Amino acid sequence: MKTIRVETQRPYSVKIGRGLLCAAGDHIAKVHPSCTATLVADQTVAGLYGQRVRHTLEAAGFRVVDYTLPPGEGSKTMENLEHLLSFLAGHRLGRGDLIVALGGGVTGDLAGFGAAVYQRGMSYVQLPTTLLAAVDSSVGGKTAVNLPEGKNLVGAFWQPKLVLCDCDSFVSLPAAELSAGAAECLKYGMLGDPVLFDRLAREGLNTDWADIVAACVAAKADIVRTDEREAGPRRLLNLGHTFGHAIEQLSGFSLRHGEGVALGLLMITRAAERKGLCEPGLSGRVIEALRALNLPTRCPYDTVSLTKAALGDKKRQGDQIALVLPRALGDCFIHSIAVSELSEWIKLGLEDLP
Ligand code: NAD
Ligand code: GLY
């Protein structure tokens, strides 16, 4: 097992290993006194791992109540948030109780936001069961739900007490979900770790995920330590996300977050190359890596619809929008453009995609 400390205002550990779900109760009992734990999971994950986690929590002295939601991005709504909060209130839970978020980023984002606002803040722990949640959404304290107008528009920075990542849980992940998580891993490679990028491109999905998760979490912990609330370098973690979120949204969430990010990484690299801001040839390497990870390289949307969708992005400030651009593999920077230039960037990103 590997432990990585996330040194935020309220520091915590991310433990990465195998078989951790069966030992979750003991790990959690070390960071939180016994209380009522609300075990939040979507129906799929509850069916696969709910009982296992419930038993270990009970064995460690927690009383457990289950809260289950339908799987998928459609669950990250204000309506579901209110439903969760009413559930907590209905069970007379207090600030000293605990939320245990078991599942992917949808569960973690919703449950984490519930924890942030219920009685002005209660503790929660993250038990990520998707690769994407393990390397990104469970670490760093961003919690949110979506609005019809855009993704993650309502949320809070609220750090968990502990993150336990059991890489054995990836065994049951559908292949497409593993690929989607790999897109976020590729992002960390592009941001600062060419060795990681090359390894993913070489080994594809047949790799040692515990190793990869540890490298990604260490990279994220480093960035979050210096910029917990995204005023500076944390913005780099949005590489591929401005176009990625737009693609995800246009698909009505039939495309996964990671699939949108994959296309977003490719489009922004091509656009930066064509603008002369990125070393030539990088987009070719991104295409090879995406193919090795069974990720899409073709965007089904046109410039006009993508521009419209991207204009609702949180990274827009007035008439400026901050793009994250690759300069070279492992070297990225923030580049602000006028909103009026956005469609040109998108057009350059889309042109001649293979
Ligand atoms: P998800 O939570 O919807 O999980 C994907 C699917 O996998 C679901 O159908 C789920 O039921 C299933 N699943 C989960 N674990 C499983 C397992 N072990 N075996 C079998 N099936 C399993 O999606 P996701 O890709 O994990 O997360 C995407 C969400 O994360 C998006 O809403 C995105 O905005 C958010 N996100 C948040 C952050 C952050 O910093 N908070 C970062 C990145 C992404
Ligand atoms: N997923 C981007 C961040 O946590 O900042």
mmCIF file of C-alpha atoms and ligand atoms in Angstrom:
data_model
loop_
_atom_site.group_PDB
_atom_site.id
_atom_site.type_symbol
_atom_site.label_atom_id
_atom_site.label_comp_id
_atom_site.label_asym_id
_atom_site.label_seq_id
_atom_site.Cartn_x
_atom_site.Cartn_y
_atom_site.Cartn_z
ATOM 1 C CA MET A 1 0.000 0.000 0.000
ATOM 2 C CA LYS A 2 1.186 3.532 -0.829
ATOM 3 C CA THR A 3 0.207 6.574 1.218
ATOM 4 C CA ILE A 4 0.302 10.094 -0.192
ATOM 5 C CA ARG A 5 -0.359 13.111 2.032
ATOM 6 C CA VAL A 6 -2.387 15.971 0.644
ATOM 7 C CA GLU A 7 -1.150 19.032 2.543
ATOM 8 C CA THR A 8 -4.174 21.298 2.368
ATOM 9 C CA GLN A 9 -5.462 23.455 5.249
ATOM 10 C CA ARG A 10 -6.954 20.234 6.612
ATOM 11 C CA PRO A 11 -4.385 17.638 5.511
ATOM 12 C CA TYR A 12 -5.352 14.041 4.801
ATOM 13 C CA SER A 13 -3.985 10.831 3.351
ATOM 14 C CA VAL A 14 -4.719 9.033 0.112
ATOM 15 C CA LYS A 15 -4.049 5.313 0.517
ATOM 16 C CA ILE A 16 -3.630 3.327 -2.672
ATOM 17 C CA GLY A 17 -3.426 -0.447 -2.754
ATOM 18 C CA ARG A 18 -5.294 -3.702 -3.126
ATOM 19 C CA GLY A 19 -8.002 -5.142 -0.892
ATOM 20 C CA LEU A 20 -8.561 -1.796 0.819
ATOM 21 C CA LEU A 21 -12.360 -1.923 0.611
ATOM 22 C CA CYS A 22 -12.400 -4.953 2.931
ATOM 23 C CA ALA A 23 -10.341 -3.031 5.481
ATOM 24 C CA ALA A 24 -12.082 0.323 5.019
ATOM 25 C CA GLY A 25 -13.664 0.350 8.491
ATOM 26 C CA ASP A 26 -10.335 0.116 10.306
ATOM 27 C CA HIS A 27 -8.738 2.808 8.144
ATOM 28 C CA ILE A 28 -11.709 5.132 8.617
ATOM 29 C CA ALA A 29 -11.832 4.508 12.383
ATOM 30 C CA LYS A 30 -8.287 5.904 12.589
ATOM 31 C CA VAL A 31 -9.427 9.283 11.264
ATOM 32 C CA HIS A 32 -12.983 9.515 12.631
ATOM 33 C CA PRO A 33 -14.645 8.426 15.890
ATOM 34 C CA SER A 34 -17.478 5.917 15.639
ATOM 35 C CA CYS A 35 -20.776 7.505 14.590
ATOM 36 C CA THR A 36 -23.464 6.979 11.989
ATOM 37 C CA ALA A 37 -21.882 6.599 8.555
ATOM 38 C CA THR A 38 -24.075 7.296 5.530
ATOM 39 C CA LEU A 39 -22.825 5.023 2.804
ATOM 40 C CA VAL A 40 -23.535 6.807 -0.489
ATOM 41 C CA ALA A 41 -23.202 4.759 -3.677
ATOM 42 C CA ASP A 42 -24.895 4.441 -7.028
ATOM 43 C CA GLN A 43 -27.006 1.345 -7.640
ATOM 44 C CA THR A 44 -24.300 -0.434 -9.642
ATOM 45 C CA VAL A 45 -21.544 0.127 -7.110
ATOM 46 C CA ALA A 46 -23.842 -0.552 -4.167
ATOM 47 C CA GLY A 47 -24.628 -3.926 -5.737
ATOM 48 C CA LEU A 48 -20.975 -4.756 -6.284
ATOM 49 C CA TYR A 49 -19.286 -3.410 -3.154
ATOM 50 C CA GLY A 50 -21.933 -1.994 -0.801
ATOM 51 C CA GLN A 51 -22.249 -5.031 1.449
ATOM 52 C CA ARG A 52 -18.491 -5.446 1.753
ATOM 53 C CA VAL A 53 -18.026 -1.856 2.866
ATOM 54 C CA ARG A 54 -21.062 -1.933 5.156
ATOM 55 C CA HIS A 55 -19.696 -4.995 6.989
ATOM 56 C CA THR A 56 -16.237 -3.548 7.509
ATOM 57 C CA LEU A 57 -17.714 -0.269 8.786
ATOM 58 C CA GLU A 58 -19.990 -2.104 11.207
ATOM 59 C CA ALA A 59 -17.130 -4.303 12.376
ATOM 60 C CA ALA A 60 -15.166 -1.123 13.138
ATOM 61 C CA GLY A 61 -18.021 0.226 15.285
ATOM 62 C CA PHE A 62 -19.942 2.473 12.875
ATOM 63 C CA ARG A 63 -23.718 2.420 12.502
ATOM 64 C CA VAL A 64 -24.421 2.386 8.769
ATOM 65 C CA VAL A 65 -27.302 3.829 6.776
ATOM 66 C CA ASP A 66 -27.397 3.352 2.998
ATOM 67 C CA TYR A 67 -28.161 6.041 0.458
ATOM 68 C CA THR A 68 -28.364 4.852 -3.133
ATOM 69 C CA LEU A 69 -28.690 6.896 -6.319
ATOM 70 C CA PRO A 70 -29.138 6.014 -9.983
ATOM 71 C CA PRO A 71 -25.828 5.658 -11.846
ATOM 72 C CA GLY A 72 -24.656 8.283 -14.308
ATOM 73 C CA GLU A 73 -23.969 11.971 -14.703
ATOM 74 C CA GLY A 74 -27.717 12.675 -14.626
ATOM 75 C CA SER A 75 -27.597 12.130 -10.853
ATOM 76 C CA LYS A 76 -25.384 15.166 -10.215
ATOM 77 C CA THR A 77 -28.334 17.548 -9.825
ATOM 78 C CA MET A 78 -29.609 20.075 -7.297
ATOM 79 C CA GLU A 79 -32.686 17.892 -6.927
ATOM 80 C CA ASN A 80 -30.594 14.875 -5.902
ATOM 81 C CA LEU A 81 -28.511 17.031 -3.598
ATOM 82 C CA GLU A 82 -31.671 18.182 -1.821
ATOM 83 C CA HIS A 83 -32.851 14.594 -1.632
ATOM 84 C CA LEU A 84 -29.572 13.514 -0.011
ATOM 85 C CA LEU A 85 -29.704 16.417 2.473
ATOM 86 C CA SER A 86 -33.294 15.535 3.407
ATOM 87 C CA PHE A 87 -32.208 11.934 3.888
ATOM 88 C CA LEU A 88 -29.478 13.047 6.314
ATOM 89 C CA ALA A 89 -31.900 15.294 8.184
ATOM 90 C CA GLY A 90 -34.588 12.587 8.214
ATOM 91 C CA HIS A 91 -32.134 10.228 9.904
ATOM 92 C CA ARG A 92 -31.330 12.970 12.456
ATOM 93 C CA LEU A 93 -27.679 12.976 11.490
ATOM 94 C CA GLY A 94 -25.455 15.627 12.957
ATOM 95 C CA ARG A 95 -22.247 17.397 12.082
ATOM 96 C CA GLY A 96 -20.296 14.742 13.976
ATOM 97 C CA ASP A 97 -21.522 11.991 11.667
ATOM 98 C CA LEU A 98 -19.830 10.878 8.493
ATOM 99 C CA ILE A 99 -20.523 10.411 4.794
ATOM 100 C CA VAL A 100 -18.733 7.588 3.015
ATOM 101 C CA ALA A 101 -18.730 8.144 -0.758
ATOM 102 C CA LEU A 102 -18.260 4.792 -2.479
ATOM 103 C CA GLY A 103 -18.019 4.933 -6.267
ATOM 104 C CA GLY A 104 -17.044 7.097 -9.186
ATOM 105 C CA GLY A 105 -16.780 10.846 -9.587
ATOM 106 C CA VAL A 106 -20.538 11.342 -9.783
ATOM 107 C CA THR A 107 -21.068 9.824 -6.342
ATOM 108 C CA GLY A 108 -17.989 11.545 -4.896
ATOM 109 C CA ASP A 109 -18.922 14.982 -6.243
ATOM 110 C CA LEU A 110 -22.538 14.779 -5.045
ATOM 111 C CA ALA A 111 -21.806 13.194 -1.660
ATOM 112 C CA GLY A 112 -18.846 15.530 -1.078
ATOM 113 C CA PHE A 113 -20.991 18.577 -1.806
ATOM 114 C CA GLY A 114 -23.684 17.218 0.511
ATOM 115 C CA ALA A 115 -21.035 16.877 3.222
ATOM 116 C CA ALA A 116 -19.817 20.428 2.558
ATOM 117 C CA VAL A 117 -23.213 22.036 3.073
ATOM 118 C CA TYR A 118 -25.087 19.783 5.504
ATOM 119 C CA GLN A 119 -25.180 21.660 8.823
ATOM 120 C CA ARG A 120 -22.440 23.917 7.393
ATOM 121 C CA GLY A 121 -20.072 21.016 6.926
ATOM 122 C CA MET A 122 -19.608 17.444 8.042
ATOM 123 C CA SER A 123 -16.782 14.979 7.423
ATOM 124 C CA TYR A 124 -16.642 12.596 4.499
ATOM 125 C CA VAL A 125 -14.295 9.992 3.115
ATOM 126 C CA GLN A 126 -13.854 8.972 -0.490
ATOM 127 C CA LEU A 127 -13.673 5.353 -1.616
ATOM 128 C CA PRO A 128 -13.129 5.758 -5.377
ATOM 129 C CA THR A 129 -14.031 2.731 -7.497
ATOM 130 C CA THR A 130 -13.356 4.157 -10.961
ATOM 131 C CA LEU A 131 -9.913 4.963 -12.310
ATOM 132 C CA LEU A 132 -11.098 8.487 -13.000
ATOM 133 C CA ALA A 133 -12.235 9.038 -9.420
ATOM 134 C CA ALA A 134 -9.020 7.498 -8.088
ATOM 135 C CA VAL A 135 -6.682 9.781 -10.034
ATOM 136 C CA ASP A 136 -8.708 12.945 -10.016
ATOM 137 C CA SER A 137 -12.130 13.542 -8.517
ATOM 138 C CA SER A 138 -11.601 11.933 -5.084
ATOM 139 C CA VAL A 139 -8.496 14.032 -4.375
ATOM 140 C CA GLY A 140 -8.349 17.787 -3.929
ATOM 141 C CA GLY A 141 -11.731 18.593 -2.423
ATOM 142 C CA LYS A 142 -13.650 19.865 -5.439
ATOM 143 C CA THR A 143 -17.298 18.910 -4.959
ATOM 144 C CA ALA A 144 -20.200 19.953 -7.150
ATOM 145 C CA VAL A 145 -23.457 19.335 -8.928
ATOM 146 C CA ASN A 146 -24.451 20.453 -12.424
ATOM 147 C CA LEU A 147 -27.032 22.994 -13.544
ATOM 148 C CA PRO A 148 -28.903 22.774 -16.855
ATOM 149 C CA GLU A 149 -26.670 25.691 -17.897
ATOM 150 C CA GLY A 150 -23.408 23.819 -17.369
ATOM 151 C CA LYS A 151 -21.272 21.361 -15.476
ATOM 152 C CA ASN A 152 -20.186 21.739 -11.858
ATOM 153 C CA LEU A 153 -21.654 25.235 -11.622
ATOM 154 C CA VAL A 154 -22.665 24.799 -7.959
ATOM 155 C CA GLY A 155 -20.173 23.377 -5.518
ATOM 156 C CA ALA A 156 -17.619 23.874 -2.795
ATOM 157 C CA PHE A 157 -14.013 23.187 -1.971
ATOM 158 C CA TRP A 158 -14.342 20.679 0.864
ATOM 159 C CA GLN A 159 -11.547 18.246 1.546
ATOM 160 C CA PRO A 160 -12.254 14.637 2.597
ATOM 161 C CA LYS A 161 -10.841 13.165 5.823
ATOM 162 C CA LEU A 162 -9.363 10.226 3.942
ATOM 163 C CA VAL A 163 -9.253 8.696 0.475
ATOM 164 C CA LEU A 164 -8.955 4.910 0.146
ATOM 165 C CA CYS A 165 -8.318 3.688 -3.347
ATOM 166 C CA ASP A 166 -8.674 -0.065 -3.776
ATOM 167 C CA CYS A 167 -7.300 -0.832 -7.239
ATOM 168 C CA ASP A 168 -8.928 -4.285 -7.082
ATOM 169 C CA SER A 169 -12.250 -2.528 -7.672
ATOM 170 C CA PHE A 170 -11.150 -1.636 -11.226
ATOM 171 C CA VAL A 171 -11.516 -5.329 -12.135
ATOM 172 C CA SER A 172 -15.286 -4.917 -12.463
ATOM 173 C CA LEU A 173 -15.060 -1.637 -14.394
ATOM 174 C CA PRO A 174 -16.390 -1.797 -17.953
ATOM 175 C CA ALA A 175 -13.464 -1.350 -20.381
ATOM 176 C CA ALA A 176 -14.827 1.982 -21.596
ATOM 177 C CA GLU A 177 -14.788 3.352 -18.019
ATOM 178 C CA LEU A 178 -11.165 2.300 -17.594
ATOM 179 C CA SER A 179 -10.307 4.091 -20.837
ATOM 180 C CA ALA A 180 -12.161 7.200 -19.669
ATOM 181 C CA GLY A 181 -10.082 7.270 -16.477
ATOM 182 C CA ALA A 182 -6.921 6.766 -18.493
ATOM 183 C CA ALA A 183 -7.621 10.077 -20.252
ATOM 184 C CA GLU A 184 -7.121 11.895 -16.935
ATOM 185 C CA CYS A 185 -3.891 9.906 -16.383
ATOM 186 C CA LEU A 186 -2.681 11.055 -19.789
ATOM 187 C CA LYS A 187 -3.463 14.615 -18.711
ATOM 188 C CA TYR A 188 -1.001 14.315 -15.787
ATOM 189 C CA GLY A 189 1.605 12.995 -18.227
ATOM 190 C CA MET A 190 1.123 16.007 -20.485
ATOM 191 C CA LEU A 191 1.217 18.400 -17.541
ATOM 192 C CA GLY A 192 4.513 17.274 -16.044
ATOM 193 C CA ASP A 193 5.425 13.642 -16.468
ATOM 194 C CA PRO A 194 6.603 12.567 -19.946
ATOM 195 C CA VAL A 195 7.632 9.144 -18.556
ATOM 196 C CA LEU A 196 4.065 8.526 -17.399
ATOM 197 C CA PHE A 197 2.725 9.673 -20.787
ATOM 198 C CA ASP A 198 5.065 7.338 -22.689
ATOM 199 C CA ARG A 199 4.266 4.440 -20.387
ATOM 200 C CA LEU A 200 0.532 4.846 -20.994
ATOM 201 C CA ALA A 201 1.103 5.130 -24.750
ATOM 202 C CA ARG A 202 3.279 2.001 -24.686
ATOM 203 C CA GLU A 203 1.395 -0.240 -22.243
ATOM 204 C CA GLY A 204 -2.148 0.945 -23.000
ATOM 205 C CA LEU A 205 -4.786 -0.479 -20.690
ATOM 206 C CA ASN A 206 -2.639 -3.456 -19.794
ATOM 207 C CA THR A 207 -0.624 -1.717 -17.111
ATOM 208 C CA ASP A 208 -0.096 -1.663 -13.344
ATOM 209 C CA TRP A 209 -2.849 0.736 -12.325
ATOM 210 C CA ALA A 210 -1.749 1.034 -8.692
ATOM 211 C CA ASP A 211 1.539 2.489 -9.947
ATOM 212 C CA ILE A 212 -0.181 4.846 -12.346
ATOM 213 C CA VAL A 213 -2.709 5.987 -9.727
ATOM 214 C CA ALA A 214 0.096 6.709 -7.249
ATOM 215 C CA ALA A 215 1.980 8.810 -9.830
ATOM 216 C CA CYS A 216 -1.156 10.790 -10.736
ATOM 217 C CA VAL A 217 -2.247 11.355 -7.124
ATOM 218 C CA ALA A 218 1.271 12.495 -6.161
ATOM 219 C CA ALA A 219 1.186 14.992 -9.032
ATOM 220 C CA LYS A 220 -2.244 16.249 -8.034
ATOM 221 C CA ALA A 221 -1.311 16.492 -4.344
ATOM 222 C CA ASP A 222 1.695 18.634 -5.305
ATOM 223 C CA ILE A 223 -0.444 21.089 -7.219
ATOM 224 C CA VAL A 224 -3.267 21.214 -4.672
ATOM 225 C CA ARG A 225 -0.766 21.830 -1.837
ATOM 226 C CA THR A 226 0.367 25.052 -3.477
ATOM 227 C CA ASP A 227 -3.075 26.183 -4.648
ATOM 228 C CA GLU A 228 -5.999 24.624 -2.808
ATOM 229 C CA ARG A 229 -8.657 26.938 -4.241
ATOM 230 C CA GLU A 230 -7.555 27.187 -7.839
ATOM 231 C CA ALA A 231 -6.244 30.730 -7.871
ATOM 232 C CA GLY A 232 -3.056 29.796 -9.755
ATOM 233 C CA PRO A 233 -1.311 26.577 -10.756
ATOM 234 C CA ARG A 234 -4.314 24.344 -10.003
ATOM 235 C CA ARG A 235 -5.920 25.819 -13.099
ATOM 236 C CA LEU A 236 -3.451 23.693 -15.077
ATOM 237 C CA LEU A 237 -5.459 20.617 -14.051
ATOM 238 C CA ASN A 238 -8.128 21.881 -16.433
ATOM 239 C CA LEU A 239 -5.982 20.860 -19.423
ATOM 240 C CA GLY A 240 -8.359 19.452 -22.038
ATOM 241 C CA HIS A 241 -11.420 20.357 -19.972
ATOM 242 C CA THR A 242 -12.721 23.525 -21.662
ATOM 243 C CA PHE A 243 -13.409 21.694 -24.918
ATOM 244 C CA GLY A 244 -13.946 18.405 -23.055
ATOM 245 C CA HIS A 245 -16.808 19.757 -20.944
ATOM 246 C CA ALA A 246 -18.402 21.289 -24.048
ATOM 247 C CA ILE A 247 -18.257 17.922 -25.863
ATOM 248 C CA GLU A 248 -19.617 16.071 -22.841
ATOM 249 C CA GLN A 249 -22.468 18.509 -22.504
ATOM 250 C CA LEU A 250 -23.376 18.495 -26.210
ATOM 251 C CA SER A 251 -23.585 14.701 -26.096
ATOM 252 C CA GLY A 252 -26.213 14.981 -23.354
ATOM 253 C CA PHE A 253 -23.650 13.042 -21.261
ATOM 254 C CA SER A 254 -23.802 9.992 -23.530
ATOM 255 C CA LEU A 255 -20.052 10.602 -23.891
ATOM 256 C CA ARG A 256 -18.173 10.036 -20.643
ATOM 257 C CA HIS A 257 -16.288 12.817 -18.893
ATOM 258 C CA GLY A 258 -12.971 11.095 -19.691
ATOM 259 C CA GLU A 259 -13.912 10.689 -23.360
ATOM 260 C CA GLY A 260 -14.632 14.413 -23.552
ATOM 261 C CA VAL A 261 -11.306 15.125 -21.846
ATOM 262 C CA ALA A 262 -9.500 12.825 -24.323
ATOM 263 C CA LEU A 263 -10.868 14.797 -27.276
ATOM 264 C CA GLY A 264 -10.251 18.047 -25.413
ATOM 265 C CA LEU A 265 -6.563 17.134 -24.926
ATOM 266 C CA LEU A 266 -6.198 16.396 -28.612
ATOM 267 C CA MET A 267 -8.034 19.501 -29.814
ATOM 268 C CA ILE A 268 -6.161 21.917 -27.575
ATOM 269 C CA THR A 269 -2.833 20.387 -28.585
ATOM 270 C CA ARG A 270 -3.634 20.693 -32.283
ATOM 271 C CA ALA A 271 -4.852 24.253 -31.887
ATOM 272 C CA ALA A 272 -1.735 25.229 -29.889
ATOM 273 C CA GLU A 273 0.493 23.614 -32.523
ATOM 274 C CA ARG A 274 -1.227 25.500 -35.296
ATOM 275 C CA LYS A 275 -0.885 28.744 -33.395
ATOM 276 C CA GLY A 276 2.863 28.062 -33.102
ATOM 277 C CA LEU A 277 2.649 27.876 -29.310
ATOM 278 C CA CYS A 278 3.408 24.162 -28.950
ATOM 279 C CA GLU A 279 6.238 21.984 -30.238
ATOM 280 C CA PRO A 280 5.295 20.451 -33.591
ATOM 281 C CA GLY A 281 4.416 16.772 -33.535
ATOM 282 C CA LEU A 282 2.930 16.588 -30.048
ATOM 283 C CA SER A 283 -0.621 16.116 -31.323
ATOM 284 C CA GLY A 284 0.593 13.055 -33.256
ATOM 285 C CA ARG A 285 1.877 11.560 -30.013
ATOM 286 C CA VAL A 286 -1.428 12.370 -28.300
ATOM 287 C CA ILE A 287 -3.320 10.557 -31.072
ATOM 288 C CA GLU A 288 -1.102 7.474 -30.657
ATOM 289 C CA ALA A 289 -1.616 7.476 -26.894
ATOM 290 C CA LEU A 290 -5.401 7.906 -27.222
ATOM 291 C CA ARG A 291 -5.521 4.976 -29.647
ATOM 292 C CA ALA A 292 -3.466 2.799 -27.297
ATOM 293 C CA LEU A 293 -5.997 3.569 -24.557
ATOM 294 C CA ASN A 294 -9.048 2.967 -26.781
ATOM 295 C CA LEU A 295 -10.066 6.595 -26.531
ATOM 296 C CA PRO A 296 -11.800 8.581 -29.286
ATOM 297 C CA THR A 297 -9.865 10.820 -31.680
ATOM 298 C CA ARG A 298 -12.862 12.093 -33.659
ATOM 299 C CA CYS A 299 -15.145 14.820 -32.380
ATOM 300 C CA PRO A 300 -18.772 14.488 -33.482
ATOM 301 C CA TYR A 301 -19.576 18.218 -33.038
ATOM 302 C CA ASP A 302 -18.893 21.297 -35.145
ATOM 303 C CA THR A 303 -17.247 24.604 -34.308
ATOM 304 C CA VAL A 304 -20.481 26.537 -33.877
ATOM 305 C CA SER A 305 -22.105 24.189 -31.372
ATOM 306 C CA LEU A 306 -18.852 23.614 -29.472
ATOM 307 C CA THR A 307 -18.223 27.351 -29.181
ATOM 308 C CA LYS A 308 -21.710 27.935 -27.827
ATOM 309 C CA ALA A 309 -21.306 25.174 -25.254
ATOM 310 C CA ALA A 310 -17.791 26.231 -24.235
ATOM 311 C CA LEU A 311 -18.922 29.799 -23.558
ATOM 312 C CA GLY A 312 -20.750 28.594 -20.436
ATOM 313 C CA ASP A 313 -17.466 27.292 -18.986
ATOM 314 C CA LYS A 314 -16.450 28.314 -15.455
ATOM 315 C CA LYS A 315 -13.028 29.355 -16.727
ATOM 316 C CA ARG A 316 -14.595 32.305 -18.518
ATOM 317 C CA GLN A 317 -14.070 35.655 -16.808
ATOM 318 C CA GLY A 318 -15.982 38.436 -18.530
ATOM 319 C CA ASP A 319 -14.680 38.678 -22.073
ATOM 320 C CA GLN A 320 -11.633 36.484 -21.381
ATOM 321 C CA ILE A 321 -11.302 32.726 -21.158
ATOM 322 C CA ALA A 322 -8.251 30.961 -19.711
ATOM 323 C CA LEU A 323 -7.066 28.054 -21.836
ATOM 324 C CA VAL A 324 -4.454 25.556 -20.653
ATOM 325 C CA LEU A 325 -2.002 24.898 -23.475
ATOM 326 C CA PRO A 326 0.785 22.361 -23.881
ATOM 327 C CA ARG A 327 4.134 23.922 -24.845
ATOM 328 C CA ALA A 328 5.857 20.520 -24.987
ATOM 329 C CA LEU A 329 5.281 17.126 -23.423
ATOM 330 C CA GLY A 330 5.350 17.709 -19.646
ATOM 331 C CA ASP A 331 5.210 21.496 -19.937
ATOM 332 C CA CYS A 332 1.892 23.392 -19.967
ATOM 333 C CA PHE A 333 0.873 26.981 -19.361
ATOM 334 C CA ILE A 334 -2.193 29.196 -18.969
ATOM 335 C CA HIS A 335 -3.056 31.343 -21.951
ATOM 336 C CA SER A 336 -5.925 33.825 -21.782
ATOM 337 C CA ILE A 337 -7.776 34.626 -24.970
ATOM 338 C CA ALA A 338 -10.668 36.919 -25.801
ATOM 339 C CA VAL A 339 -13.996 35.119 -25.888
ATOM 340 C CA SER A 340 -14.323 36.316 -29.501
ATOM 341 C CA GLU A 341 -11.258 34.196 -30.414
ATOM 342 C CA LEU A 342 -12.671 30.981 -28.979
ATOM 343 C CA SER A 343 -14.334 29.733 -32.165
ATOM 344 C CA GLU A 344 -11.078 30.131 -34.115
ATOM 345 C CA TRP A 345 -9.277 28.001 -31.497
ATOM 346 C CA ILE A 346 -11.979 25.358 -31.691
ATOM 347 C CA LYS A 347 -11.868 25.372 -35.503
ATOM 348 C CA LEU A 348 -8.091 24.862 -35.432
ATOM 349 C CA GLY A 349 -8.495 22.050 -32.912
ATOM 350 C CA LEU A 350 -11.073 20.263 -35.066
ATOM 351 C CA GLU A 351 -9.477 20.648 -38.488
ATOM 352 C CA ASP A 352 -8.301 17.406 -40.116
ATOM 353 C CA LEU A 353 -8.796 15.204 -37.078
ATOM 354 C CA PRO A 354 -7.870 11.701 -38.241
HETATM 355 P P1 NAD B 1 -19.305 7.738 -12.605
HETATM 356 O O1 NAD B 1 -19.245 8.051 -11.178
HETATM 357 O O2 NAD B 1 -20.584 8.003 -13.319
HETATM 358 O O3 NAD B 1 -18.890 6.215 -12.813
HETATM 359 C C1 NAD B 1 -18.913 5.683 -14.112
HETATM 360 C C2 NAD B 1 -19.753 4.396 -14.197
HETATM 361 O O4 NAD B 1 -18.998 3.329 -13.630
HETATM 362 C C3 NAD B 1 -21.059 4.428 -13.439
HETATM 363 O O5 NAD B 1 -22.033 3.819 -14.234
HETATM 364 C C4 NAD B 1 -20.791 3.577 -12.192
HETATM 365 O O6 NAD B 1 -21.946 2.933 -11.732
HETATM 366 C C5 NAD B 1 -19.802 2.595 -12.706
HETATM 367 N N1 NAD B 1 -18.854 2.080 -11.726
HETATM 368 C C6 NAD B 1 -18.180 2.771 -10.790
HETATM 369 N N2 NAD B 1 -17.294 1.970 -10.191
HETATM 370 C C7 NAD B 1 -17.424 0.751 -10.714
HETATM 371 C C8 NAD B 1 -16.757 -0.491 -10.529
HETATM 372 N N3 NAD B 1 -15.715 -0.598 -9.721
HETATM 373 N N4 NAD B 1 -17.164 -1.553 -11.260
HETATM 374 C C9 NAD B 1 -18.180 -1.435 -12.162
HETATM 375 N N5 NAD B 1 -18.812 -0.282 -12.416
HETATM 376 C C10 NAD B 1 -18.440 0.795 -11.701
HETATM 377 O O7 NAD B 1 -18.202 8.533 -13.451
HETATM 378 P P2 NAD B 1 -16.649 8.819 -13.237
HETATM 379 O O8 NAD B 1 -16.066 8.702 -14.579
HETATM 380 O O9 NAD B 1 -16.080 8.058 -12.120
HETATM 381 O O10 NAD B 1 -16.651 10.346 -12.784
HETATM 382 C C11 NAD B 1 -17.096 11.355 -13.655
HETATM 383 C C12 NAD B 1 -17.536 12.537 -12.823
HETATM 384 O O11 NAD B 1 -16.427 13.020 -12.068
HETATM 385 C C13 NAD B 1 -18.025 13.694 -13.648
HETATM 386 O O12 NAD B 1 -19.208 14.192 -13.079
HETATM 387 C C14 NAD B 1 -16.925 14.724 -13.528
HETATM 388 O O13 NAD B 1 -17.391 16.036 -13.647
HETATM 389 C C15 NAD B 1 -16.396 14.429 -12.150
HETATM 390 N N6 NAD B 1 -15.033 14.894 -11.908
HETATM 391 C C16 NAD B 1 -14.804 15.592 -10.770
HETATM 392 C C17 NAD B 1 -13.524 16.008 -10.467
HETATM 393 C C18 NAD B 1 -13.261 16.716 -9.176
HETATM 394 O O14 NAD B 1 -12.150 17.217 -8.990
HETATM 395 N N7 NAD B 1 -14.202 16.758 -8.273
HETATM 396 C C19 NAD B 1 -12.466 15.697 -11.324
HETATM 397 C C20 NAD B 1 -12.736 14.956 -12.474
HETATM 398 C C21 NAD B 1 -14.039 14.552 -12.757
HETATM 399 N N1 GLY B 2 -10.117 18.113 -11.595
HETATM 400 C C1 GLY B 2 -9.429 19.366 -11.512
HETATM 401 C C2 GLY B 2 -9.132 19.782 -10.132
HETATM 402 O O1 GLY B 2 -9.321 19.041 -9.184
HETATM 403 O O2 GLY B 2 -8.690 20.874 -9.939
#
